[in-house]
Structures are given as C-alpha cells and as structure tokens.
CSV table of C-alpha atoms and ligand atoms in Angstrom, one decimal:
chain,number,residue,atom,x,y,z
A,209,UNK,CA,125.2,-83.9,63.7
A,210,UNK,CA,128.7,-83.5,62.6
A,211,UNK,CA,131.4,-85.4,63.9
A,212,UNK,CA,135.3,-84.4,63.2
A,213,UNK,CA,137.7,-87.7,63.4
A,214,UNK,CA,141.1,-88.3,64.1
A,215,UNK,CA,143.6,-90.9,64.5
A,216,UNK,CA,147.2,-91.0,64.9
A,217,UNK,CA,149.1,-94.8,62.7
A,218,UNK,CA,148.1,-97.4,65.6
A,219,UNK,CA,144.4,-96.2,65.5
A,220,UNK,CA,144.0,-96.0,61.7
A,221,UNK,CA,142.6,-99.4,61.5
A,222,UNK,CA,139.8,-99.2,64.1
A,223,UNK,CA,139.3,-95.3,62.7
A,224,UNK,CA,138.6,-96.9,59.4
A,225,UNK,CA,135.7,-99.4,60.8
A,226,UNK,CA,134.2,-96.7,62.6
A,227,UNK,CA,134.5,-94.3,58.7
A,228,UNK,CA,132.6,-97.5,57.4
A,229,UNK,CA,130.1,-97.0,60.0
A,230,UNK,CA,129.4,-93.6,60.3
A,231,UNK,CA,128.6,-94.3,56.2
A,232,UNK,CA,126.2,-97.1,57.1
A,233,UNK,CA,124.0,-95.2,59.5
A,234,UNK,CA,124.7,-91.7,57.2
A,235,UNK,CA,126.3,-89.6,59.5
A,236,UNK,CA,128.2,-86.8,58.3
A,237,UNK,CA,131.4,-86.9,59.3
A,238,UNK,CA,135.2,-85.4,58.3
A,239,UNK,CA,138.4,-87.1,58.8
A,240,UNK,CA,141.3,-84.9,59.9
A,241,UNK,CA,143.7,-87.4,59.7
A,242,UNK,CA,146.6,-89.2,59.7
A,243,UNK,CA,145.7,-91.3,56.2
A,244,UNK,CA,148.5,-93.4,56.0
A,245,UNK,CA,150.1,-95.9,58.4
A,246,UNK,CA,153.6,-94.5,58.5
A,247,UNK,CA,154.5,-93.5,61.9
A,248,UNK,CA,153.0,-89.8,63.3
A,249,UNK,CA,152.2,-88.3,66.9
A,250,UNK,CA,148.9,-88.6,68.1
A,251,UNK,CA,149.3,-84.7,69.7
A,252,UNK,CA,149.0,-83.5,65.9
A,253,UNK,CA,145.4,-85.3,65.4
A,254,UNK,CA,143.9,-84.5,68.7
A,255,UNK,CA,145.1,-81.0,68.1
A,256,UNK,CA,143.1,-80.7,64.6
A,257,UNK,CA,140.1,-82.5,65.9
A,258,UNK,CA,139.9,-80.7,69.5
A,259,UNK,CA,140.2,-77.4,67.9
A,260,UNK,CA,137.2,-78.1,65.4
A,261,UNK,CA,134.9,-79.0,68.0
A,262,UNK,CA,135.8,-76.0,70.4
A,263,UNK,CA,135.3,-73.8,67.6
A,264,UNK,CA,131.9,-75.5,67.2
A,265,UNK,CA,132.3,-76.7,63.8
A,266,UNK,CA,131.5,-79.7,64.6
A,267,UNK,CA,129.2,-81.2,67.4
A,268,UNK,CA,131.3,-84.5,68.6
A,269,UNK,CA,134.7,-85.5,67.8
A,270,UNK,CA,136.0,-89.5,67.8
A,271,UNK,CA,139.7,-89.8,68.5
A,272,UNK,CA,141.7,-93.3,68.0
A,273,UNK,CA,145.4,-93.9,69.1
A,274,UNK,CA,147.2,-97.1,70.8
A,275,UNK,CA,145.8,-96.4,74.1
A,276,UNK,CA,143.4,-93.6,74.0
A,277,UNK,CA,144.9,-92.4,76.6
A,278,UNK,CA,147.8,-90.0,74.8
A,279,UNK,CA,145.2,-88.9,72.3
A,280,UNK,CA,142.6,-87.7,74.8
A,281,UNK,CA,144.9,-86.6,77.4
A,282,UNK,CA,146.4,-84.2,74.2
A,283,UNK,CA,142.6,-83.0,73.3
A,284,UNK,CA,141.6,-82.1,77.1
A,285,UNK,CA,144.3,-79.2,76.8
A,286,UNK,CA,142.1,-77.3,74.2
A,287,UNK,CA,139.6,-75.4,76.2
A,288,UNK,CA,136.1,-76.5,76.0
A,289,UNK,CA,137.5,-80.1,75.2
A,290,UNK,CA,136.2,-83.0,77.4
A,291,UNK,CA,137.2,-85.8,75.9
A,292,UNK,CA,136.5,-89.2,77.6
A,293,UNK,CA,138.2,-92.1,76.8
A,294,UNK,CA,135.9,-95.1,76.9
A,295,UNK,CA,136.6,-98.9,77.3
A,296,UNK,CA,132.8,-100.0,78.0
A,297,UNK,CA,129.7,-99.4,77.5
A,298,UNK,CA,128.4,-97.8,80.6
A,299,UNK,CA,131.5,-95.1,80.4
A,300,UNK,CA,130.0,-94.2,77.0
A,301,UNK,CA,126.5,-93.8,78.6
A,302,UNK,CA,128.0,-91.9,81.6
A,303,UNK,CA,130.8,-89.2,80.0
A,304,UNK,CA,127.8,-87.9,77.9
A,305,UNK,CA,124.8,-88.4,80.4
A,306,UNK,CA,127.0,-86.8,83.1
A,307,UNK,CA,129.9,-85.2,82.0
A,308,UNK,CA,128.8,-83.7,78.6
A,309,UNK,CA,131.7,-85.0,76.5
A,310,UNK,CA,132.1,-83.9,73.5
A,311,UNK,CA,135.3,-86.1,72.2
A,312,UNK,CA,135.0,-89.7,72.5
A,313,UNK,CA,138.4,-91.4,72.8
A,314,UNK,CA,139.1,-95.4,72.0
A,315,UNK,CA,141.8,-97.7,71.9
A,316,UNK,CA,142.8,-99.9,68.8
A,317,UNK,CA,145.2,-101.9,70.6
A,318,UNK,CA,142.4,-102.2,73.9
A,319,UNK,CA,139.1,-103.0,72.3
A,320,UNK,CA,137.7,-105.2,69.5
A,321,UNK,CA,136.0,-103.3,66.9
A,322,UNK,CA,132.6,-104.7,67.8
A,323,UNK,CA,132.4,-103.2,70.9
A,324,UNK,CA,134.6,-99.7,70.0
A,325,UNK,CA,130.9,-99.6,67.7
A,326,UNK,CA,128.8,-99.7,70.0
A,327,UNK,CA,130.4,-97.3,72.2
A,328,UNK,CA,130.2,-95.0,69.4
A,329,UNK,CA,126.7,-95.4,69.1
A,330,UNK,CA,125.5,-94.6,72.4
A,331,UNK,CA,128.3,-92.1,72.8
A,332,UNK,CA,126.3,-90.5,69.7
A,333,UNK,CA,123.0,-91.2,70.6
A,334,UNK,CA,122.9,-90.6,74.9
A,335,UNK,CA,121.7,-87.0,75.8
A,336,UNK,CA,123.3,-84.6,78.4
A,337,UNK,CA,121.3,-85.0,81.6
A,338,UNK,CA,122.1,-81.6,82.7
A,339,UNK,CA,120.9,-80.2,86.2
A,340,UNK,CA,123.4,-81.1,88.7
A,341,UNK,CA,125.8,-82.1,86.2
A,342,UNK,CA,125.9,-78.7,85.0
A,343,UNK,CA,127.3,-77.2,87.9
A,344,UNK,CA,130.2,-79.6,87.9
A,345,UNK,CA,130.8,-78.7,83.9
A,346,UNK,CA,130.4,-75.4,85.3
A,347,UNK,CA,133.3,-76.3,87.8
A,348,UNK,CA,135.8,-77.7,85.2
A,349,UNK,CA,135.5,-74.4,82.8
A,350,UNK,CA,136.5,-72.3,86.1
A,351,UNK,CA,139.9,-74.9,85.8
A,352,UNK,CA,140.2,-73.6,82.4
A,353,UNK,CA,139.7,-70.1,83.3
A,354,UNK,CA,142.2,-69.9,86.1
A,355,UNK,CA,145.3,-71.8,84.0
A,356,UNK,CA,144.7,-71.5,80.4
A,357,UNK,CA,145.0,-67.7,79.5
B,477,RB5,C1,151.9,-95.2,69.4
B,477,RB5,O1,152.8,-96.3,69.4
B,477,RB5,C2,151.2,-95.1,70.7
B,477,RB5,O2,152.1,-94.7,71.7
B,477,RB5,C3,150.0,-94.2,70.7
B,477,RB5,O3,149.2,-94.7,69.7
B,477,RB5,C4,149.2,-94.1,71.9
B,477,RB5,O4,148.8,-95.4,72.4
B,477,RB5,C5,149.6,-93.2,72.9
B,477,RB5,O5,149.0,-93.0,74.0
C-alpha cells in the first residue's frame, strides 16, 4: 500500500507524527509537501496529493490542514477524489466501509495526535464493504460526469 501525504503550515506538525508512524508500522509512504512552516495554501497540497491518487499512483492519500475542512473540500474537486475528513473513530470506520474513501482528511488544530493515529489506522486498515454502497459511489461519479468535463 502506498500512501501520498500532504499538508499545508498549520498541519505540518500533526503530518509529521503521522510520517513517524507510517515509519513505525513500515508503510511506504511519499510526502508532497509543504516542508517548512512558513505560510502556504492548503489548495496547492491537496492538489498534488489528489491528483496522485486519481492517477492511481498511489492507493490512499492523508491530508492535514487547520481544519481539514479547506484541504478536503480542495481534494473532492479532482475527479475520482473522496476525501473524508474525520474527527472520530467511527467516521474513519464508516468513509471507508461505506463510502470508499480514498483521501483521509484531519485537523491539527481539532484533534490530539493520539487519536488523529488511530484514525489513520483503521482508515488504513477497514475494507470497502461494497454491495449497496457501490451503487451510491456509482451515483457520485455520475456528479462528476455531468459537471467536471
Ligand atoms: C490556515 O490558517 C487555515 O486556514 C488552514 O490550515 C485550514 O484550516 C483551512 O481550512
């Protein structure tokens, strides 16, 4: 499994625990950026890191900003993306059990780093149920279809 990261200044900390991770457990990973904590825009990062995974370069992406919430809303315009932004636990089970996500976004100014790891892990480790769920993926690719030419 290969996971593309991203973060924009006010994520760089809580990208960097989960770099430390991803070493621990040995997962092979690539960090598009930013590197330093001068200022940047999160659009640029979730750009680089969407685009990788849509191209299928890599299998799961993990996006950091403030929030989340302007990284992943930036990712979900590159077709293909669904990128969930996750606060919990559960949400980590559910956007990949039901929603097939393939970017998981988090919030370094909303959740400790503890728990931002073990959302990681079961966002990384829960399957795709498929089934029903397919349909509805099915569903938000005809969205895509009908405005992003
Ligand atoms: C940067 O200050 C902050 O706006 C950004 O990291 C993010 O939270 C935006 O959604």
């Amino acid at each position: 499994m290969k996971i593309a990261l991203g973060s924009d200044h006010a994520g760089l900390p809580l990208k960097k625990e989960i770099i430390d991770h991803l070493h621990d457990i040995e997962a092979e990973f690539e960090d598009f950026g930013t590197f330093t904590s001068e200022s940047c825009d999160y659009p640029d990062f979730a750009l680089k890191v969407a685009e990788e995974v849509s191209k299928k370069n890599f299998e799961f992406g993990i996006l950091v900003c403030g929030t989340g919430i302007g990284i992943s809303i930036a990712a979900n315009k590159v077709p293909g993306i669904r990128a969930a932004l996750c606060s919990d636990t559960f949400s980590a089970h559910a956007c990949r059990e039901h929603n097939d996500a393939n970017i998981l976004a988090l919030g370094q100014r909303v959740i400790g780093p503890g728990l931002a790891l073990d959302i990681v892990d079961i966002f990384l480790n829960t399957k795709f149920q498929g089934g029903r769920h397919e349909r509805r993926i099915g569903k938000i690719t005809d969205i895509e279809d009908k405005y992003f030419k």
